[in-house]
Coordinates of C-alpha atoms and ligand atoms in Angstrom, one line a residue:
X297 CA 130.4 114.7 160.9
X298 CA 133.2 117.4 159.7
X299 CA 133.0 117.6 156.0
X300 CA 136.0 119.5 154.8
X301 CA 135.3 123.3 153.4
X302 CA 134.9 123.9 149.7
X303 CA 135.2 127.4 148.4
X304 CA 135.0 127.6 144.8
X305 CA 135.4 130.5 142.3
X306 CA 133.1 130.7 139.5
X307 CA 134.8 133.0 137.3
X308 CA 132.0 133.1 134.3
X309 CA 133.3 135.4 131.7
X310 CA 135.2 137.4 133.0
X311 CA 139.1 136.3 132.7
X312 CA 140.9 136.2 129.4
X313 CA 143.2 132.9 128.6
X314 CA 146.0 135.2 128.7
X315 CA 145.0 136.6 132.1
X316 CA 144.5 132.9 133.9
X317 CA 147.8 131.5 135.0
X318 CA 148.5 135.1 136.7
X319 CA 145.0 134.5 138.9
X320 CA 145.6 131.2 139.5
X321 CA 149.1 131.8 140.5
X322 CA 148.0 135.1 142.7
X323 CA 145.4 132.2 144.1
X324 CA 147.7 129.4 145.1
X325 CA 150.3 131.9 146.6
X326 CA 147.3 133.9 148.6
X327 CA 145.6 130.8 150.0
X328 CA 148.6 128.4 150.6
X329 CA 148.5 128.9 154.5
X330 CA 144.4 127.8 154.5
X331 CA 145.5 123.8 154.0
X332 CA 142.3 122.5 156.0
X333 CA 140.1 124.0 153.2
X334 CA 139.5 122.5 149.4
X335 CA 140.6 125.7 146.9
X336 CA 139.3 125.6 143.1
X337 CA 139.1 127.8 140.2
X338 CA 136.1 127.4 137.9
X339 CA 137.3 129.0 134.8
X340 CA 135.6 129.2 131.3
X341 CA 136.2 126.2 129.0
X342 CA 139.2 127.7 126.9
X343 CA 140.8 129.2 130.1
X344 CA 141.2 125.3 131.7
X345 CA 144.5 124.5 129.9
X346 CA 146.3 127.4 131.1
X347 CA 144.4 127.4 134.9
X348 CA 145.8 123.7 134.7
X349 CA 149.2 124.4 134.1
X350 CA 149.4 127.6 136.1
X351 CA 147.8 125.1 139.7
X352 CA 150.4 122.5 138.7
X353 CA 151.9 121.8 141.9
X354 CA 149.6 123.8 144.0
X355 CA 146.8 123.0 145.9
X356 CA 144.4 124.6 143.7
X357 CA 141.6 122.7 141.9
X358 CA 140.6 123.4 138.6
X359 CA 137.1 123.3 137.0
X360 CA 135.1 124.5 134.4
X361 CA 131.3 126.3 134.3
X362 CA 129.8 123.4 132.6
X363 CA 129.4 120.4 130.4
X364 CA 127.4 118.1 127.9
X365 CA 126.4 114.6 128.8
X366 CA 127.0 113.2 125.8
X367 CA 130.7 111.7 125.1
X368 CA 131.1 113.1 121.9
X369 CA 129.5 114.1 118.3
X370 CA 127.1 116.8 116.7
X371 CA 126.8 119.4 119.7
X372 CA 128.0 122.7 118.2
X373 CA 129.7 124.8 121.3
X374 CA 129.2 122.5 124.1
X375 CA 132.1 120.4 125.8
X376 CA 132.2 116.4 127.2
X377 CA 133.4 115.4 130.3
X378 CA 136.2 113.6 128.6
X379 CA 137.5 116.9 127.0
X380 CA 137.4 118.5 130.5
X381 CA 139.3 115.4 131.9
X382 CA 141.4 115.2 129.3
X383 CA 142.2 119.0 129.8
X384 CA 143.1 118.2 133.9
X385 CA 140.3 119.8 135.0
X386 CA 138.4 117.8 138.1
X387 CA 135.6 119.7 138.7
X388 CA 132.6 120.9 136.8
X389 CA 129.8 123.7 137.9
X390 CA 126.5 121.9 136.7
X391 CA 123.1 124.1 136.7
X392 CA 124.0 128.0 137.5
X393 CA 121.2 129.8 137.5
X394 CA 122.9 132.1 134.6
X395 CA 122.6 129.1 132.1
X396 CA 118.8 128.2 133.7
X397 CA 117.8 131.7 132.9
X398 CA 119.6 132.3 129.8
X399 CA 120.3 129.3 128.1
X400 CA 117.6 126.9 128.5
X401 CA 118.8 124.7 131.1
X402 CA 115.7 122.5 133.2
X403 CA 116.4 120.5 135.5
X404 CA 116.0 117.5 133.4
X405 CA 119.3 118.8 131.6
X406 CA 120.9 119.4 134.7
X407 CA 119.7 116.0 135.7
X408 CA 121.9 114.6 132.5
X409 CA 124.7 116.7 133.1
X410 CA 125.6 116.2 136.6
X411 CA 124.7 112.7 136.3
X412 CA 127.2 112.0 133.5
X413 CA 129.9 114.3 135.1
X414 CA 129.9 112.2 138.1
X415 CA 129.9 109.1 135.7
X416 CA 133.4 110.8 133.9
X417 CA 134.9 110.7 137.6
X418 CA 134.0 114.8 138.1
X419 CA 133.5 116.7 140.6
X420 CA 130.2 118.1 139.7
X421 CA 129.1 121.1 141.7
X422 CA 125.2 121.5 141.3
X423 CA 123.5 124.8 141.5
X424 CA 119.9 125.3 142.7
X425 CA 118.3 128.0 143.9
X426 CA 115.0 130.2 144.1
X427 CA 114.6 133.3 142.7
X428 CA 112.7 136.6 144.5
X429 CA 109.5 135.8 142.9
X430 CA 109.3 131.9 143.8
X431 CA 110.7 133.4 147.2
X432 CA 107.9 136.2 147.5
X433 CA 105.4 133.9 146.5
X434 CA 105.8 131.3 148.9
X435 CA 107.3 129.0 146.8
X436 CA 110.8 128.6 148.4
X437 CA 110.3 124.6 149.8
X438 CA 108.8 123.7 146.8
X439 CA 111.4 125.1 144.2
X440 CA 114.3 123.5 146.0
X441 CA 112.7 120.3 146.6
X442 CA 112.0 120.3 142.8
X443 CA 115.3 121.2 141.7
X444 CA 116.6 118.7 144.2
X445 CA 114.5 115.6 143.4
X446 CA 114.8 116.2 139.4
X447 CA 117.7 117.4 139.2
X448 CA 119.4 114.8 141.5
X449 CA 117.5 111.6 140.5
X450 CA 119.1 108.8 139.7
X451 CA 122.4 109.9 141.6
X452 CA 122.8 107.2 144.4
X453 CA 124.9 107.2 147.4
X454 CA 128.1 106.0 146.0
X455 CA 128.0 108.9 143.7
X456 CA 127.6 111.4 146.5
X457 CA 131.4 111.1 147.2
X458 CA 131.3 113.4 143.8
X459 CA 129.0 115.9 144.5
X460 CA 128.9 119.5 146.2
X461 CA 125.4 121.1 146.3
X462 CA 125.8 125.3 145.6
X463 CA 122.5 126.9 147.2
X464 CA 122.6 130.4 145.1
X465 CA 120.0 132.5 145.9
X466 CA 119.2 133.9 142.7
X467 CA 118.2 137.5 144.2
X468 CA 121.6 137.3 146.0
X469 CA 123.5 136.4 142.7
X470 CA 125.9 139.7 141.8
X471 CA 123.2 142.2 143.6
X472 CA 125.2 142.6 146.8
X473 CA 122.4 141.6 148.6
X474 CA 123.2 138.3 150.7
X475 CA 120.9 135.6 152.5
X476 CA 122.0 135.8 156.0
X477 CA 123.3 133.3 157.9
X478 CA 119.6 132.3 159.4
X479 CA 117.8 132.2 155.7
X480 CA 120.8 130.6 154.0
X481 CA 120.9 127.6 157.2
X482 CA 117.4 127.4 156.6
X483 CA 117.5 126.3 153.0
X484 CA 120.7 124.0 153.7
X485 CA 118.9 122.4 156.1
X486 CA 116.2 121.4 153.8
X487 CA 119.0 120.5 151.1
X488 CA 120.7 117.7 153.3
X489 CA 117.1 116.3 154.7
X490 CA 115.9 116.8 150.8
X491 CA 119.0 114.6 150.3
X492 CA 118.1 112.6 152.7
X493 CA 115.3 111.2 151.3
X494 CA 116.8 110.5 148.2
X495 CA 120.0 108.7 149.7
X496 CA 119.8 108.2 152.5
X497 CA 120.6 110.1 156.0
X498 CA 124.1 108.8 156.3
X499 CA 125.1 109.8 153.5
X500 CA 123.7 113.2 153.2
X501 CA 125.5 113.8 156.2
X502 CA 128.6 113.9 154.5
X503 CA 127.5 116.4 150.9
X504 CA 129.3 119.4 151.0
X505 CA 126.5 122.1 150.1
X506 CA 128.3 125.5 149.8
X507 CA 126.2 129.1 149.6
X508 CA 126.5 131.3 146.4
X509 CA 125.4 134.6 146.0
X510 CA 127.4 137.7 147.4
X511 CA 129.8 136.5 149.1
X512 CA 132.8 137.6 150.2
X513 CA 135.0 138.4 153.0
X514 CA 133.6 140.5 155.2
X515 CA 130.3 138.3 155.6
X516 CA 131.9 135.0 155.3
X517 CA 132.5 134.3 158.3
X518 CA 129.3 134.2 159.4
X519 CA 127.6 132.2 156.5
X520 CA 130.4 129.5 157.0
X521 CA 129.9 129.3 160.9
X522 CA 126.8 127.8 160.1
X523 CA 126.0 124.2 160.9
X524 CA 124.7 123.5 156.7
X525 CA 127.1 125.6 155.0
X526 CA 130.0 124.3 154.2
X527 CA 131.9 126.3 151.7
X528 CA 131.2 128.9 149.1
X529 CA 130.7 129.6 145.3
X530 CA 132.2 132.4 144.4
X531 CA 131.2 134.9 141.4
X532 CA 132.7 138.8 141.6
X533 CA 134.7 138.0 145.3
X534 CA 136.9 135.4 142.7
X535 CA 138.1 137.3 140.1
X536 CA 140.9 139.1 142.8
X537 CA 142.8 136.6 144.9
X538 CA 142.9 138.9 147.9
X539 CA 139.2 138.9 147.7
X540 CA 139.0 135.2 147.2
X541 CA 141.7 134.5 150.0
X542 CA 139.7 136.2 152.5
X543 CA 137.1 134.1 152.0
X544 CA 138.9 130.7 152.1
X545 CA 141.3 132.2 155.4
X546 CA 137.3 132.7 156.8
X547 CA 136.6 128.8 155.7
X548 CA 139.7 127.9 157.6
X549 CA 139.3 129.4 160.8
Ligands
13P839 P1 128.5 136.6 143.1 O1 129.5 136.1 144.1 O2 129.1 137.6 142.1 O3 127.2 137.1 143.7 O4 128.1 135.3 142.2 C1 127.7 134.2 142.8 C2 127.7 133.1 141.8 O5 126.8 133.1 140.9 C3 128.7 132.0 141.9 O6 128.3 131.0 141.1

């Protein structure tokens, strides 16, 4: 089964509206001879209409860092699906570890989210991932299959053409310390036959699940060579396109 490579910048907060279409722009040029490989830009909310503009044309992707799963009404600072559609973004990062940790989010409200992003007709990449405790502790089956079975249920194989899997490590998350190639294949492996289970082999077959957490391109090679891994998430690496375009160049090879 060839799944086609997904490497994804996350860009959290870190770009200005006024600094986007540059970015994108440096992006696009950067990353134009990598065809075989699926290029997006995860920006901030208020960044999408310029990152839209700025990829028109291109073969860039745009997404945001997150969404609501309700259509519309009384949910100070959060944004529907429709908005992000109606924007032109496609794709939507569901369930970073940065919003579990800091913002509340379970995996019952992942659940919602990345269930009604798929609904909208988003891409929604979902984030799970263990953290150095859970790790230490043993934990590391149990957490993912968790995350997995919650935070997936209800998604059924038809909705799997919508849906890229980030494993982030959170110990590997902005700490310049990366799983290698053997620990990250490890937990991909149990991602797809986690997915399995819930929808069947065939289909899990063809789930991108990308890695997240340090990379960029000096070990990307070697993460993407991997049988499991097929693209990235990328946090600091993203935020200069000569950065990001080693990374996807690495994803094309
Ligand atoms: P870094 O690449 O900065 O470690 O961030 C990874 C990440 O969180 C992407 O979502």
């Amino acid at each position: 089964m060839s799944r086609r490579k997904i490497i994804a910048g996350n860009w959290k907060m870190n770009v200005k509206p006024s600094e986007t279409a540059a970015l994108v722009k440096a992006v696009a040029e950067a990353t134009k001879d990598f065809a075989s490989v699926e290029v997006v830009c995860c920006t901030p909310a208020i960044d999408v209409p310029a990152a839209v503009a700025a990829a028109a044309g291109t073969h860039v992707g745009v997404g945001t860092e997150n969404c609501h799963w309700e259509d519309h009404g009384a949910f100070t600072g959060e944004i529907s699906t429709g908005m992000i559609l109606d924007a032109g973004a496609k794709y939507v990062i569901v369930g970073h570890s940065e919003r579990r940790q800091y913002f509340g989010e379970t995996d019952e409200t992942v659940n919602k989210r990345a269930r009604a992003a798929i609904a909208a007709g988003l891409t929604a990449i979902v984030c799970i991932g263990e953290t150095l405790e859970e790790r230490e502790a043993g934990k590391l089956n149990e957490v993912i299959e968790r995350q997995m079975k919650v935070g997936l249920a209800g998604v059924t194989a038809a909705d799997c053409a919508k849906l890229v899997i980030a494993y982030e490590p959170v110990w590997a998350i902005g700490t310049g310390k990366t799983a290698t190639p053997d620990q990250a294949q490890e937990v991909h492996a149990l991602i797809r036959a986690t997915l399995a289970g819930l929808v069947g082999a065939e289909t899990a077959e063809t789930v991108r699940i990308q890695y997240g957490g340090s990379m960029k391109p000096s070990n990307a090679a070697e993460l993407l060579a991997k049988k499991d891994i097929d693209g990235g998430l990328i946090g600091g690496a993203a935020l200069k396109a000569a950065d990001f375009a080693g990374i996807v160049a690495a994803a094309n090879a």
